[in-house]
């Protein structure tokens, strides 16, 4: 190499260094500008949303629980002085337990059992095994004349033409043991097989203290607890919400109509149509009440499961071992107890549903440095719906709307992120009381960048941190 060329070499090295420095500076400026001007990300695609849900279910198994749970904050339950020996009331949106009394004591459910029967029937219809408009053959065991004298009945008789839908009304309204037997045989071919299905259904829901030996509730060998039956009823109305409107809230049942009567009944002209009122006397007594079901045998006392909705908030109660000398007195105590339970619940709690006013749940877009992506969105790991105490607010609506949110989130994140991993925390407050907190997680994957990109990111983070300290 000539002396002239050797003399140019240092200058060339300096020029290359300046070019690299300028390029790195521009890169760093771009990274810093990204942090300062990060834009909201587009919504997830259906595939990305499914991947996020699967990731969260794997990291947080409690997301998969749809049963009952305590309130997410300390709360002292009142003394409601109920006549029933066992009771519980829950928020159906969250499964939160608002009050309980002897909720784990085993008790025969009596005709509450018929709700489990309806669950199994709706499952069969959903699976294509049956249709609500099927005409059902009535086995002799289901004829009203063959039932014990103290059994409740819809009034089925030999040769009558009745659909599965009508039998379900007979279960829900008249609590007919004859309808129960007819349904069991139609769906499963025998009572033993139908009861097996009932027990499988409750086991699949994680209920360990609930079991059945027949479908109507007449046997004292059927058993449940207030807690477990509330968990079951909650699953029932979540999975089959139409059942309240189409069956449980109906005020009366008239049977048989002319279309149901056998030829012999029509020819004789002696068969009359009877109208039976719904056994649930809370319909019309509690605003928004639209279900569910009563039950009574001597061994259980007067049982009832009730649900009602007001202002978008729905509660569900179960009371067992209600006292009473006769149906009139038993109904009196059932009504009084549940008026107290629902009065307490609706005056004390409301549901908060997250940032629904903005059309979506809370989310924060955070810049990524040293990553192949510009930013990631942090979202709550769980459904934001939870039960809010009214705590001196003017109304349940005011209490729910008074909840406010704070979040611990990073100003930026270095490197890649993994979908479902926690990068912050969200807190929910009512006044000075923190009601709940949950992880904020990345809603998508972002691969980390090259070593050069990560080093640049570190420099930007360091510079911006020093700038923040200087401003302080």
CSV table of C-alpha atoms in Angstrom, one decimal:
chain,number,residue,atom,x,y,z
A,1,UNK,CA,0.0,0.0,0.0
A,2,UNK,CA,1.4,3.4,-0.9
A,3,UNK,CA,2.1,6.1,1.6
A,4,UNK,CA,-0.7,8.2,0.1
A,5,UNK,CA,-3.2,5.3,0.6
A,6,UNK,CA,-2.0,4.6,4.1
A,7,UNK,CA,-2.5,8.3,4.9
A,8,UNK,CA,-6.2,8.0,3.8
A,9,UNK,CA,-6.9,4.9,5.9
A,10,UNK,CA,-7.4,6.7,9.3
A,11,UNK,CA,-9.7,9.2,7.5
A,12,UNK,CA,-11.7,6.3,6.0
A,13,UNK,CA,-12.0,4.6,9.4
A,14,UNK,CA,-13.2,7.9,10.9
A,15,UNK,CA,-15.8,8.3,8.1
A,16,UNK,CA,-17.0,4.7,8.5
A,17,UNK,CA,-17.3,5.2,12.3
A,18,UNK,CA,-19.2,8.5,11.8
A,19,UNK,CA,-21.6,6.8,9.3
A,20,UNK,CA,-22.2,3.9,11.8
A,21,UNK,CA,-22.6,6.4,14.6
A,22,UNK,CA,-25.1,8.4,12.6
A,23,UNK,CA,-27.0,5.3,11.6
A,24,UNK,CA,-27.1,4.0,15.2
A,25,UNK,CA,-28.2,7.5,16.4
A,26,UNK,CA,-31.0,7.5,13.8
A,27,UNK,CA,-32.0,4.0,15.0
A,28,UNK,CA,-31.9,5.1,18.6
A,29,UNK,CA,-33.9,8.2,17.7
A,30,UNK,CA,-36.4,6.0,15.9
A,31,UNK,CA,-36.7,3.7,19.0
A,32,UNK,CA,-37.2,6.7,21.3
A,33,UNK,CA,-39.7,8.2,18.9
A,34,UNK,CA,-41.6,4.9,18.9
A,35,UNK,CA,-41.8,4.9,22.7
A,36,UNK,CA,-43.0,8.5,22.8
A,37,UNK,CA,-45.6,8.1,20.0
A,38,UNK,CA,-46.8,4.5,20.3
A,39,UNK,CA,-50.1,4.0,18.6
A,40,UNK,CA,-53.0,1.7,19.6
A,41,UNK,CA,-52.7,-1.7,18.0
A,42,UNK,CA,-55.5,-3.3,15.9
A,43,UNK,CA,-57.8,-5.8,17.6
A,44,UNK,CA,-56.8,-9.4,17.7
A,45,UNK,CA,-57.9,-11.7,14.9
A,46,UNK,CA,-60.2,-14.6,15.8
A,47,UNK,CA,-57.1,-16.9,15.7
A,48,UNK,CA,-55.1,-14.6,17.9
A,49,UNK,CA,-58.0,-14.3,20.4
A,50,UNK,CA,-58.3,-18.0,20.6
A,51,UNK,CA,-54.6,-18.4,21.2
A,52,UNK,CA,-54.7,-15.8,24.0
A,53,UNK,CA,-57.6,-17.6,25.7
A,54,UNK,CA,-55.8,-20.9,25.5
A,55,UNK,CA,-52.7,-19.4,26.9
A,56,UNK,CA,-54.5,-17.8,29.8
A,57,UNK,CA,-56.4,-21.0,30.6
A,58,UNK,CA,-53.1,-22.9,30.7
A,59,UNK,CA,-51.5,-20.3,33.0
A,60,UNK,CA,-54.5,-19.6,35.2
A,61,UNK,CA,-56.6,-22.8,35.7
A,62,UNK,CA,-59.0,-20.8,38.0
A,63,UNK,CA,-60.3,-19.1,34.8
A,64,UNK,CA,-61.9,-22.5,33.9
A,65,UNK,CA,-63.9,-22.6,37.2
A,66,UNK,CA,-67.5,-21.7,36.7
A,67,UNK,CA,-68.7,-22.6,40.2
A,68,UNK,CA,-69.1,-20.6,43.4
A,69,UNK,CA,-66.5,-18.5,45.1
A,70,UNK,CA,-66.1,-16.0,48.0
A,71,UNK,CA,-66.3,-12.3,47.3
A,72,UNK,CA,-62.9,-11.0,46.2
A,73,UNK,CA,-62.6,-8.7,49.2
A,74,UNK,CA,-63.3,-9.0,52.9
A,75,UNK,CA,-67.0,-8.9,53.7
A,76,UNK,CA,-69.0,-9.7,56.8
A,77,UNK,CA,-72.3,-11.4,56.1
A,78,UNK,CA,-75.4,-10.2,58.0
A,79,UNK,CA,-77.7,-12.2,60.3
A,80,UNK,CA,-80.9,-12.5,58.2
A,81,UNK,CA,-82.9,-14.6,60.7
A,82,UNK,CA,-84.2,-17.1,58.1
A,83,UNK,CA,-86.7,-19.8,58.9
A,84,UNK,CA,-85.1,-22.3,56.5
A,85,UNK,CA,-82.4,-24.6,58.0
A,86,UNK,CA,-80.0,-24.1,55.0
A,87,UNK,CA,-79.7,-21.2,52.6
A,88,UNK,CA,-77.4,-19.6,50.1
A,89,UNK,CA,-77.6,-16.7,47.7
A,90,UNK,CA,-75.1,-16.0,44.9
A,91,UNK,CA,-74.4,-13.6,42.1
A,92,UNK,CA,-75.0,-15.4,38.8
A,93,UNK,CA,-72.6,-13.3,36.8
A,94,UNK,CA,-69.7,-14.0,39.1
A,95,UNK,CA,-70.6,-17.0,41.3
A,96,UNK,CA,-69.8,-14.9,44.3
A,97,UNK,CA,-71.4,-16.1,47.5
A,98,UNK,CA,-73.3,-13.2,49.2
A,99,UNK,CA,-74.8,-15.1,52.1
A,100,UNK,CA,-74.9,-18.7,53.4
A,101,UNK,CA,-76.3,-20.6,56.3
A,102,UNK,CA,-75.5,-24.3,56.9
A,103,UNK,CA,-74.8,-24.5,53.1
A,104,UNK,CA,-73.0,-27.8,53.3
A,105,UNK,CA,-75.5,-29.8,55.3
A,106,UNK,CA,-76.9,-32.8,53.2
A,107,UNK,CA,-80.6,-32.6,52.5
A,108,UNK,CA,-82.9,-34.4,50.1
A,109,UNK,CA,-83.6,-32.0,47.3
A,110,UNK,CA,-87.2,-33.3,46.8
A,111,UNK,CA,-88.6,-31.8,43.5
A,112,UNK,CA,-85.7,-29.5,43.0
A,113,UNK,CA,-84.4,-32.8,41.5
A,114,UNK,CA,-86.6,-32.0,38.4
A,115,UNK,CA,-84.3,-29.1,37.5
A,116,UNK,CA,-81.5,-31.7,37.1
A,117,UNK,CA,-83.8,-33.8,35.0
A,118,UNK,CA,-84.6,-30.8,32.8
A,119,UNK,CA,-80.8,-30.2,32.4
A,120,UNK,CA,-80.3,-33.8,31.2
A,121,UNK,CA,-83.2,-33.5,28.8
A,122,UNK,CA,-81.9,-30.2,27.3
A,123,UNK,CA,-78.5,-31.9,26.9
A,124,UNK,CA,-80.2,-34.7,25.0
A,125,UNK,CA,-82.1,-32.2,22.8
A,126,UNK,CA,-78.9,-30.2,22.2
A,127,UNK,CA,-77.1,-33.5,21.2
A,128,UNK,CA,-79.8,-34.4,18.7
A,129,UNK,CA,-81.1,-37.4,20.7
A,130,UNK,CA,-84.6,-35.9,21.0
A,131,UNK,CA,-86.7,-32.9,20.0
A,132,UNK,CA,-89.0,-30.7,22.2
A,133,UNK,CA,-91.9,-31.5,19.8
A,134,UNK,CA,-91.5,-35.3,20.0
A,135,UNK,CA,-94.7,-37.0,20.9
A,136,UNK,CA,-93.9,-39.1,23.9
A,137,UNK,CA,-95.2,-42.6,24.6
A,138,UNK,CA,-96.6,-42.7,28.1
A,139,UNK,CA,-95.5,-45.9,30.0
A,140,UNK,CA,-97.9,-47.2,32.7
A,141,UNK,CA,-95.5,-46.0,35.4
A,142,UNK,CA,-96.2,-42.5,34.3
A,143,UNK,CA,-100.0,-42.6,34.4
A,144,UNK,CA,-101.3,-40.4,37.3
A,145,UNK,CA,-103.5,-43.1,38.6
A,146,UNK,CA,-100.4,-45.3,39.3
A,147,UNK,CA,-98.6,-42.7,41.4
A,148,UNK,CA,-98.6,-42.7,45.2
A,149,UNK,CA,-101.5,-40.6,46.6
A,150,UNK,CA,-99.2,-37.9,47.9
A,151,UNK,CA,-97.2,-37.4,44.8
A,152,UNK,CA,-97.6,-34.2,42.7
A,153,UNK,CA,-98.8,-34.8,39.2
A,154,UNK,CA,-99.5,-33.2,35.9
A,155,UNK,CA,-102.4,-35.5,35.2
A,156,UNK,CA,-101.2,-38.0,32.6
A,157,UNK,CA,-103.4,-40.8,31.5
A,158,UNK,CA,-103.3,-43.9,29.3
A,159,UNK,CA,-103.5,-43.1,25.5
A,160,UNK,CA,-103.0,-39.3,25.8
A,161,UNK,CA,-100.9,-37.5,23.2
A,162,UNK,CA,-98.4,-35.2,24.8
A,163,UNK,CA,-95.1,-33.7,23.6
A,164,UNK,CA,-91.8,-33.5,25.3
A,165,UNK,CA,-92.2,-29.7,25.5
A,166,UNK,CA,-95.6,-30.1,27.3
A,167,UNK,CA,-94.0,-32.6,29.8
A,168,UNK,CA,-91.3,-30.1,30.6
A,169,UNK,CA,-94.0,-27.6,31.4
A,170,UNK,CA,-95.5,-30.2,33.6
A,171,UNK,CA,-92.2,-30.6,35.4
A,172,UNK,CA,-91.5,-26.9,35.8
A,173,UNK,CA,-95.0,-25.6,36.7
A,174,UNK,CA,-97.0,-28.5,38.3
A,175,UNK,CA,-93.9,-30.5,39.5
A,176,UNK,CA,-95.5,-33.6,38.0
A,177,UNK,CA,-93.9,-36.9,39.0
A,178,UNK,CA,-95.9,-38.5,36.2
A,179,UNK,CA,-94.2,-36.1,33.7
A,180,UNK,CA,-90.8,-36.9,35.3
A,181,UNK,CA,-91.2,-40.6,34.7
A,182,UNK,CA,-92.5,-40.1,31.1
A,183,UNK,CA,-89.5,-37.9,30.3
A,184,UNK,CA,-87.0,-40.3,31.8
A,185,UNK,CA,-88.3,-43.3,29.8
A,186,UNK,CA,-88.5,-41.2,26.6
A,187,UNK,CA,-84.9,-39.9,26.8
A,188,UNK,CA,-83.1,-43.0,28.2
A,189,UNK,CA,-85.4,-46.0,27.9
A,190,UNK,CA,-85.4,-46.7,31.6
A,191,UNK,CA,-85.3,-44.9,34.9
A,192,UNK,CA,-81.9,-46.5,35.9
A,193,UNK,CA,-80.2,-45.3,32.7
A,194,UNK,CA,-81.7,-41.8,33.1
A,195,UNK,CA,-80.6,-41.5,36.7
A,196,UNK,CA,-77.1,-42.6,35.6
A,197,UNK,CA,-77.1,-39.6,33.2
A,198,UNK,CA,-78.2,-37.3,36.0
A,199,UNK,CA,-75.4,-38.5,38.3
A,200,UNK,CA,-72.8,-38.1,35.5
A,201,UNK,CA,-74.1,-34.6,34.8
A,202,UNK,CA,-73.6,-33.4,38.4
A,203,UNK,CA,-70.2,-35.2,38.7
A,204,UNK,CA,-69.0,-33.4,35.5
A,205,UNK,CA,-69.8,-30.1,37.3
A,206,UNK,CA,-67.6,-31.2,40.2
A,207,UNK,CA,-70.4,-31.8,42.7
A,208,UNK,CA,-69.4,-34.5,45.1
A,209,UNK,CA,-72.3,-34.3,47.7
A,210,UNK,CA,-75.1,-34.6,45.2
A,211,UNK,CA,-76.5,-37.9,43.9
A,212,UNK,CA,-79.8,-39.3,42.7
A,213,UNK,CA,-81.7,-42.6,42.8
A,214,UNK,CA,-84.8,-41.5,40.8
A,215,UNK,CA,-85.7,-38.5,38.6
A,216,UNK,CA,-88.7,-36.9,40.4
A,217,UNK,CA,-87.3,-36.1,43.8
A,218,UNK,CA,-89.9,-38.3,45.6
A,219,UNK,CA,-87.2,-40.5,47.2
A,220,UNK,CA,-85.4,-39.3,50.4
A,221,UNK,CA,-82.3,-41.1,49.1
A,222,UNK,CA,-81.7,-38.3,46.7
A,223,UNK,CA,-79.3,-35.9,48.4
A,224,UNK,CA,-77.7,-32.5,47.8
A,225,UNK,CA,-76.5,-29.4,49.8
A,226,UNK,CA,-77.6,-25.8,49.4
A,227,UNK,CA,-74.1,-24.9,48.1
A,228,UNK,CA,-73.9,-27.7,45.6
A,229,UNK,CA,-77.5,-27.2,44.3
A,230,UNK,CA,-76.8,-23.4,43.9
A,231,UNK,CA,-73.7,-24.3,41.8
A,232,UNK,CA,-75.8,-26.7,39.8
A,233,UNK,CA,-78.7,-24.2,39.2
A,234,UNK,CA,-76.1,-21.6,38.2
A,235,UNK,CA,-74.7,-23.9,35.6
A,236,UNK,CA,-78.2,-24.8,34.4
A,237,UNK,CA,-79.3,-21.2,33.8
A,238,UNK,CA,-76.0,-20.3,32.2
A,239,UNK,CA,-76.1,-23.2,29.8
A,240,UNK,CA,-79.9,-23.1,29.1
A,241,UNK,CA,-81.0,-19.5,29.8
A,242,UNK,CA,-84.1,-20.0,27.6
A,243,UNK,CA,-85.5,-22.4,30.3
A,244,UNK,CA,-86.5,-19.4,32.5
A,245,UNK,CA,-88.5,-17.7,29.9
A,246,UNK,CA,-90.1,-20.7,28.2
A,247,UNK,CA,-90.7,-22.9,31.3
A,248,UNK,CA,-90.0,-21.8,34.8
A,249,UNK,CA,-91.6,-18.3,34.6
A,250,UNK,CA,-94.9,-19.6,33.3
A,251,UNK,CA,-97.7,-18.9,35.8
A,252,UNK,CA,-100.0,-21.9,35.1
A,253,UNK,CA,-100.5,-25.1,33.2
A,254,UNK,CA,-103.8,-26.3,31.7
A,255,UNK,CA,-103.9,-30.0,31.0
A,256,UNK,CA,-105.1,-32.0,29.2
A,257,UNK,CA,-106.3,-29.9,26.3
A,258,UNK,CA,-108.5,-31.5,23.7
A,259,UNK,CA,-105.5,-32.2,21.5
A,260,UNK,CA,-104.0,-34.2,24.4
A,261,UNK,CA,-107.0,-36.4,25.1
A,262,UNK,CA,-107.2,-40.0,24.1
A,263,UNK,CA,-110.1,-41.2,21.9
A,264,UNK,CA,-111.7,-42.9,24.9
A,265,UNK,CA,-111.6,-39.6,26.8
A,266,UNK,CA,-113.1,-37.6,23.9
A,267,UNK,CA,-115.8,-40.2,23.3
A,268,UNK,CA,-116.8,-40.3,27.0
A,269,UNK,CA,-116.7,-36.5,27.5
A,270,UNK,CA,-115.9,-37.1,31.1
A,271,UNK,CA,-112.2,-35.9,31.1
A,272,UNK,CA,-111.9,-32.3,32.3
A,273,UNK,CA,-109.0,-29.8,31.7
A,274,UNK,CA,-107.4,-28.8,35.0
A,275,UNK,CA,-105.4,-25.6,35.4
A,276,UNK,CA,-102.6,-25.7,38.0
A,277,UNK,CA,-100.8,-22.6,39.3
A,278,UNK,CA,-97.0,-22.6,39.3
A,279,UNK,CA,-95.8,-24.0,42.6
A,280,UNK,CA,-93.2,-21.2,42.9
A,281,UNK,CA,-95.1,-18.5,44.8
A,282,UNK,CA,-92.1,-16.1,44.5
A,283,UNK,CA,-93.2,-15.3,40.9
A,284,UNK,CA,-94.8,-11.9,41.2
A,285,UNK,CA,-93.6,-11.5,44.8
A,286,UNK,CA,-90.0,-10.4,44.0
A,287,UNK,CA,-89.5,-8.0,41.1
A,288,UNK,CA,-87.8,-9.7,38.2
A,289,UNK,CA,-88.3,-13.3,39.6
A,290,UNK,CA,-88.5,-15.8,36.7
A,291,UNK,CA,-87.7,-19.1,38.2
A,292,UNK,CA,-86.9,-21.7,39.3
A,293,UNK,CA,-88.5,-24.6,41.3
A,294,UNK,CA,-90.0,-25.8,44.6
A,295,UNK,CA,-89.7,-29.1,46.3
A,296,UNK,CA,-91.2,-30.9,49.3
A,297,UNK,CA,-91.1,-34.2,51.0
A,298,UNK,CA,-91.4,-34.9,54.7
A,299,UNK,CA,-87.7,-35.7,55.0
A,300,UNK,CA,-86.6,-32.4,53.3
A,301,UNK,CA,-89.0,-29.8,54.5
A,302,UNK,CA,-90.0,-27.0,52.1
A,303,UNK,CA,-87.2,-26.4,49.6
A,304,UNK,CA,-87.0,-23.8,46.8
A,305,UNK,CA,-84.5,-22.5,44.3
A,306,UNK,CA,-85.2,-18.9,43.2
A,307,UNK,CA,-83.7,-16.5,40.7
A,308,UNK,CA,-84.5,-12.8,39.9
A,309,UNK,CA,-83.0,-10.1,37.8
A,310,UNK,CA,-83.1,-6.3,38.4
A,311,UNK,CA,-81.2,-3.6,36.5
A,312,UNK,CA,-79.0,-6.1,34.8
A,313,UNK,CA,-77.9,-7.9,38.0
A,314,UNK,CA,-79.2,-11.5,38.6
A,315,UNK,CA,-79.1,-13.4,41.9
A,316,UNK,CA,-79.9,-17.0,42.6
A,317,UNK,CA,-80.9,-18.5,46.0
A,318,UNK,CA,-81.5,-22.0,47.4
A,319,UNK,CA,-83.3,-22.6,50.7
A,320,UNK,CA,-83.7,-26.1,52.2
A,321,UNK,CA,-85.4,-27.5,55.2
A,322,UNK,CA,-88.0,-24.8,55.3
A,323,UNK,CA,-90.6,-25.3,58.1
A,324,UNK,CA,-94.3,-25.5,57.8
A,325,UNK,CA,-97.4,-27.5,58.8
A,326,UNK,CA,-99.0,-27.9,55.4
A,327,UNK,CA,-98.3,-26.3,52.0
A,328,UNK,CA,-99.8,-22.9,52.9
A,329,UNK,CA,-97.5,-22.4,55.9
A,330,UNK,CA,-94.5,-23.9,54.0
A,331,UNK,CA,-95.1,-21.4,51.1
A,332,UNK,CA,-95.4,-18.6,53.6
A,333,UNK,CA,-91.9,-19.3,55.1
A,334,UNK,CA,-90.4,-19.8,51.6
A,335,UNK,CA,-91.7,-16.4,50.5
A,336,UNK,CA,-90.6,-14.6,53.6
A,337,UNK,CA,-87.1,-16.1,53.6
A,338,UNK,CA,-86.5,-15.3,49.9
A,339,UNK,CA,-87.9,-11.8,50.1
A,340,UNK,CA,-85.3,-11.2,52.9
A,341,UNK,CA,-82.5,-12.8,50.8
A,342,UNK,CA,-83.2,-10.9,47.6
A,343,UNK,CA,-84.0,-7.7,49.4
A,344,UNK,CA,-80.6,-7.9,51.1
A,345,UNK,CA,-78.8,-8.8,47.9
A,346,UNK,CA,-80.3,-6.2,45.6
A,347,UNK,CA,-79.9,-3.5,48.3
A,348,UNK,CA,-76.2,-4.4,49.0
A,349,UNK,CA,-74.6,-5.5,45.7
A,350,UNK,CA,-74.4,-4.7,42.0
A,351,UNK,CA,-72.3,-6.0,39.1
A,352,UNK,CA,-69.3,-4.2,37.6
A,353,UNK,CA,-68.5,-5.2,34.0
A,354,UNK,CA,-65.2,-3.6,33.2
A,355,UNK,CA,-64.7,-0.7,30.7
A,356,UNK,CA,-67.9,-1.5,28.8
A,357,UNK,CA,-68.7,2.2,28.3
A,358,UNK,CA,-65.7,2.3,26.0
A,359,UNK,CA,-66.9,-0.8,24.1
A,360,UNK,CA,-64.1,-3.1,25.3
A,361,UNK,CA,-62.2,-4.3,28.4
A,362,UNK,CA,-59.4,-2.2,29.8
A,363,UNK,CA,-56.2,-2.4,27.7
A,364,UNK,CA,-52.9,-0.5,27.6
A,365,UNK,CA,-50.6,-0.3,24.5
A,366,UNK,CA,-46.9,-0.4,25.6
A,367,UNK,CA,-43.9,0.1,23.3
A,368,UNK,CA,-41.4,-2.7,22.7
A,369,UNK,CA,-37.7,-2.0,22.4
A,370,UNK,CA,-35.3,-4.5,20.9
A,371,UNK,CA,-38.2,-6.4,19.4
A,372,UNK,CA,-39.4,-7.3,15.9
A,373,UNK,CA,-42.7,-5.6,16.8
A,374,UNK,CA,-43.3,-2.0,17.8
A,375,UNK,CA,-45.7,-2.6,20.6
A,376,UNK,CA,-47.9,-5.0,22.6
A,377,UNK,CA,-51.2,-4.6,24.3
A,378,UNK,CA,-51.6,-5.5,28.0
A,379,UNK,CA,-55.1,-6.8,28.9
A,380,UNK,CA,-56.7,-8.3,32.1
A,381,UNK,CA,-56.1,-12.0,32.6
A,382,UNK,CA,-59.6,-12.6,33.8
A,383,UNK,CA,-63.1,-11.5,33.0
A,384,UNK,CA,-63.5,-8.0,34.6
A,385,UNK,CA,-67.0,-8.7,35.9
A,386,UNK,CA,-67.3,-8.9,39.6
A,387,UNK,CA,-69.7,-8.2,42.5
A,388,UNK,CA,-69.5,-4.7,43.9
A,389,UNK,CA,-70.7,-3.7,47.4
A,390,UNK,CA,-72.9,-0.7,47.4
A,391,UNK,CA,-71.0,0.8,50.4
A,392,UNK,CA,-73.1,3.8,51.1
A,393,UNK,CA,-73.7,4.7,47.4
A,394,UNK,CA,-77.2,6.0,46.4
A,395,UNK,CA,-78.0,2.9,44.3
A,396,UNK,CA,-76.6,-0.3,42.9
A,397,UNK,CA,-76.0,1.5,39.5
A,398,UNK,CA,-74.2,4.3,41.3
A,399,UNK,CA,-72.0,1.8,43.1
A,400,UNK,CA,-71.0,0.0,39.9
A,401,UNK,CA,-70.3,3.2,38.0
A,402,UNK,CA,-68.2,4.5,40.9
A,403,UNK,CA,-65.6,1.8,40.6
A,404,UNK,CA,-62.3,3.2,39.2
A,405,UNK,CA,-59.2,1.5,38.0
A,406,UNK,CA,-55.5,2.1,38.5
A,407,UNK,CA,-52.7,0.1,36.7
A,408,UNK,CA,-49.1,-0.7,37.3
A,409,UNK,CA,-47.6,-0.9,33.8
A,410,UNK,CA,-44.1,-0.4,32.4
A,411,UNK,CA,-43.3,2.6,30.3
A,412,UNK,CA,-41.7,0.2,27.8
A,413,UNK,CA,-40.7,-3.4,27.5
A,414,UNK,CA,-37.2,-4.6,26.3
A,415,UNK,CA,-37.0,-7.5,24.0
A,416,UNK,CA,-39.8,-9.9,23.0
A,417,UNK,CA,-42.9,-10.8,24.9
A,418,UNK,CA,-44.9,-14.0,25.2
A,419,UNK,CA,-48.7,-14.1,24.9
A,420,UNK,CA,-50.4,-14.6,28.3
A,421,UNK,CA,-47.3,-13.6,30.4
A,422,UNK,CA,-47.8,-10.9,33.1
A,423,UNK,CA,-46.2,-7.5,32.5
A,424,UNK,CA,-48.4,-5.4,34.9
A,425,UNK,CA,-51.3,-5.4,37.4
A,426,UNK,CA,-54.7,-3.8,37.3
A,427,UNK,CA,-56.5,-2.6,40.5
A,428,UNK,CA,-60.2,-1.9,41.0
A,429,UNK,CA,-61.2,0.6,43.7
A,430,UNK,CA,-64.4,1.9,45.3
A,431,UNK,CA,-63.5,4.9,47.3
A,432,UNK,CA,-60.4,4.0,49.3
A,433,UNK,CA,-61.1,0.3,49.3
A,434,UNK,CA,-59.4,-2.0,46.8
A,435,UNK,CA,-61.9,-4.5,45.7
A,436,UNK,CA,-59.8,-6.6,43.4
A,437,UNK,CA,-56.6,-6.8,41.4
A,438,UNK,CA,-55.5,-9.1,38.6
A,439,UNK,CA,-52.5,-9.6,36.2
A,440,UNK,CA,-52.2,-7.6,33.0
A,441,UNK,CA,-50.8,-9.9,30.3
A,442,UNK,CA,-49.5,-9.6,26.8
A,443,UNK,CA,-52.3,-10.2,24.3
A,444,UNK,CA,-49.9,-11.5,21.6
A,445,UNK,CA,-46.4,-12.8,20.9
A,446,UNK,CA,-43.6,-10.6,19.8
A,447,UNK,CA,-40.2,-12.0,19.0
A,448,UNK,CA,-37.1,-10.3,20.3
A,449,UNK,CA,-34.9,-8.4,17.8
A,450,UNK,CA,-31.2,-8.8,17.0
A,451,UNK,CA,-28.4,-8.3,19.6
A,452,UNK,CA,-27.8,-4.9,18.0
A,453,UNK,CA,-31.5,-4.0,18.4
A,454,UNK,CA,-31.6,-5.1,22.0
A,455,UNK,CA,-28.4,-3.1,22.8
A,456,UNK,CA,-29.9,-0.1,21.2
A,457,UNK,CA,-33.1,-0.6,23.2
A,458,UNK,CA,-31.1,-0.7,26.4
A,459,UNK,CA,-29.5,2.6,25.6
A,460,UNK,CA,-32.8,4.2,24.8
A,461,UNK,CA,-34.3,2.9,28.0
A,462,UNK,CA,-31.3,4.1,30.0
A,463,UNK,CA,-31.4,7.6,28.4
A,464,UNK,CA,-35.2,8.0,28.9
A,465,UNK,CA,-34.9,6.9,32.5
A,466,UNK,CA,-32.1,9.4,33.1
A,467,UNK,CA,-34.3,12.1,31.4
A,468,UNK,CA,-37.2,11.3,33.7
A,469,UNK,CA,-34.9,11.5,36.7
A,470,UNK,CA,-33.6,14.9,35.5
A,471,UNK,CA,-37.2,16.2,35.1
A,472,UNK,CA,-37.9,15.3,38.6
